[in-house]
């Protein structure tokens, strides 16, 4: 291979590497979705209540999946701080409520979902989930 051809090849490789450096996107911090079902207890079915956290947009979906007469309760903790007020779905079986929040990326999100009957949290139905904003 001639010297001029070797120099052109070396130059082309260097330019390609430089171009890739400029067009490669930075590393984005990925969120983590989470979900949790209520536990079976007494006459309450497993997954009678369901909570799902969607990291993109920081949405919580709280669903009542049973005709047991109980509502669904959700307590959210972000980076160790319990959010007040808690969230509730008291609309009845077959309903889902979307709670939209806004937190900085990378925040640790933990949550507890329970059934709630006549305003009383049914602690033996509680279950937890987690995600990352």
Short mmCIF file of C-alpha atoms in Angstrom, two decimals:
data_model
loop_
_atom_site.label_atom_id
_atom_site.label_comp_id
_atom_site.label_asym_id
_atom_site.label_seq_id
_atom_site.Cartn_x
_atom_site.Cartn_y
_atom_site.Cartn_z
CA UNK A 1 0.00 0.00 0.00
CA UNK A 2 1.41 3.39 -0.94
CA UNK A 3 2.11 6.04 1.68
CA UNK A 4 -0.58 8.35 0.29
CA UNK A 5 -3.17 5.57 0.34
CA UNK A 6 -2.22 4.63 3.94
CA UNK A 7 -2.50 8.28 4.97
CA UNK A 8 -5.96 8.55 3.36
CA UNK A 9 -7.15 5.38 5.13
CA UNK A 10 -5.85 6.62 8.48
CA UNK A 11 -7.49 10.01 7.90
CA UNK A 12 -10.83 8.38 6.97
CA UNK A 13 -10.80 6.20 10.11
CA UNK A 14 -10.02 9.21 12.31
CA UNK A 15 -12.80 11.27 10.73
CA UNK A 16 -15.32 8.45 11.17
CA UNK A 17 -14.43 8.13 14.84
CA UNK A 18 -14.79 11.87 15.32
CA UNK A 19 -18.15 11.92 13.56
CA UNK A 20 -19.47 9.11 15.77
CA UNK A 21 -18.42 11.03 18.85
CA UNK A 22 -20.57 14.00 17.82
CA UNK A 23 -23.69 12.07 16.74
CA UNK A 24 -23.82 9.52 19.56
CA UNK A 25 -26.44 10.50 22.12
CA UNK A 26 -25.47 10.91 25.75
CA UNK A 27 -26.42 8.25 28.23
CA UNK A 28 -29.96 8.91 29.44
CA UNK A 29 -30.99 7.92 32.91
CA UNK A 30 -33.59 5.22 32.43
CA UNK A 31 -36.67 5.12 34.63
CA UNK A 32 -38.06 1.91 36.03
CA UNK A 33 -41.75 1.01 35.97
CA UNK A 34 -43.32 -0.81 38.92
CA UNK A 35 -46.53 -2.55 39.90
CA UNK A 36 -48.17 -4.24 42.88
CA UNK A 37 -51.38 -6.18 43.59
CA UNK A 38 -53.20 -6.33 46.89
CA UNK A 39 -52.86 -9.60 48.81
CA UNK A 40 -55.63 -12.12 49.39
CA UNK A 41 -57.09 -11.80 52.87
CA UNK A 42 -60.40 -13.08 54.24
CA UNK A 43 -63.05 -12.58 51.58
CA UNK A 44 -60.83 -10.24 49.52
CA UNK A 45 -59.33 -11.74 46.37
CA UNK A 46 -55.68 -11.38 45.39
CA UNK A 47 -55.24 -8.41 43.03
CA UNK A 48 -58.62 -6.91 43.92
CA UNK A 49 -56.64 -3.67 44.00
CA UNK A 50 -53.79 -2.91 41.62
CA UNK A 51 -51.27 -0.07 41.37
CA UNK A 52 -48.94 0.57 38.44
CA UNK A 53 -46.19 3.18 38.27
CA UNK A 54 -45.14 4.40 34.82
CA UNK A 55 -41.75 6.09 35.02
CA UNK A 56 -42.19 8.11 31.83
CA UNK A 57 -44.31 11.04 32.94
CA UNK A 58 -44.47 9.81 36.56
CA UNK A 59 -47.99 8.36 36.35
CA UNK A 60 -49.68 6.11 38.89
CA UNK A 61 -52.66 4.06 37.77
CA UNK A 62 -54.83 2.82 40.64
CA UNK A 63 -57.37 0.14 39.73
CA UNK A 64 -60.28 -1.49 41.53
CA UNK A 65 -60.66 -4.95 40.02
CA UNK A 66 -63.27 -6.52 42.29
CA UNK A 67 -66.95 -6.14 43.20
CA UNK A 68 -66.11 -6.71 46.88
CA UNK A 69 -67.31 -3.21 47.89
CA UNK A 70 -63.84 -2.07 49.00
CA UNK A 71 -61.93 0.82 47.46
CA UNK A 72 -58.19 0.95 46.78
CA UNK A 73 -55.65 2.97 48.78
CA UNK A 74 -52.18 4.03 47.58
CA UNK A 75 -49.35 5.50 49.68
CA UNK A 76 -46.37 6.86 47.71
CA UNK A 77 -42.85 7.51 49.00
CA UNK A 78 -40.28 9.39 46.88
CA UNK A 79 -36.63 9.31 48.00
CA UNK A 80 -37.77 8.35 51.51
CA UNK A 81 -40.37 11.12 51.84
CA UNK A 82 -43.99 9.97 52.23
CA UNK A 83 -46.27 12.01 49.99
CA UNK A 84 -49.38 13.50 51.51
CA UNK A 85 -52.18 13.13 50.72
CA UNK A 86 -52.38 9.46 49.89
CA UNK A 87 -54.28 8.46 46.76
CA UNK A 88 -57.57 6.56 46.63
CA UNK A 89 -59.85 4.97 44.08
CA UNK A 90 -63.36 4.83 45.56
CA UNK A 91 -65.17 4.75 42.20
CA UNK A 92 -65.97 1.03 42.30
CA UNK A 93 -65.15 -2.17 40.49
CA UNK A 94 -63.72 -1.91 37.00
CA UNK A 95 -62.38 1.63 37.41
CA UNK A 96 -58.86 3.02 37.10
CA UNK A 97 -57.69 6.48 38.12
CA UNK A 98 -54.55 8.11 36.66
CA UNK A 99 -52.56 10.22 39.13
CA UNK A 100 -49.99 12.32 37.27
CA UNK A 101 -46.95 13.57 39.20
CA UNK A 102 -43.72 15.33 38.36
CA UNK A 103 -40.36 14.44 39.89
CA UNK A 104 -36.76 14.75 38.78
CA UNK A 105 -35.32 11.76 36.94
CA UNK A 106 -33.56 9.14 39.00
CA UNK A 107 -35.76 9.50 42.09
CA UNK A 108 -36.49 6.29 44.02
CA UNK A 109 -40.25 5.63 44.10
CA UNK A 110 -41.80 3.16 46.54
CA UNK A 111 -45.49 2.53 47.06
CA UNK A 112 -47.97 0.49 49.06
CA UNK A 113 -51.37 -0.56 47.73
CA UNK A 114 -54.15 -1.78 50.04
CA UNK A 115 -57.88 -2.28 50.01
CA UNK A 116 -59.95 0.23 51.96
CA UNK A 117 -63.41 -0.58 53.29
CA UNK A 118 -65.63 2.13 54.82
CA UNK A 119 -62.58 4.38 55.23
CA UNK A 120 -60.55 1.70 57.05
CA UNK A 121 -57.36 0.40 55.43
CA UNK A 122 -57.40 -3.39 55.34
CA UNK A 123 -53.75 -3.81 56.41
CA UNK A 124 -53.64 -7.55 55.72
CA UNK A 125 -54.27 -6.82 52.01
CA UNK A 126 -51.33 -4.38 51.65
CA UNK A 127 -48.50 -5.10 49.25
CA UNK A 128 -45.60 -2.97 48.01
CA UNK A 129 -43.91 -2.06 44.76
CA UNK A 130 -41.13 0.23 43.60
CA UNK A 131 -39.75 2.05 40.57
CA UNK A 132 -37.49 4.88 39.54
CA UNK A 133 -38.61 8.19 38.06
#
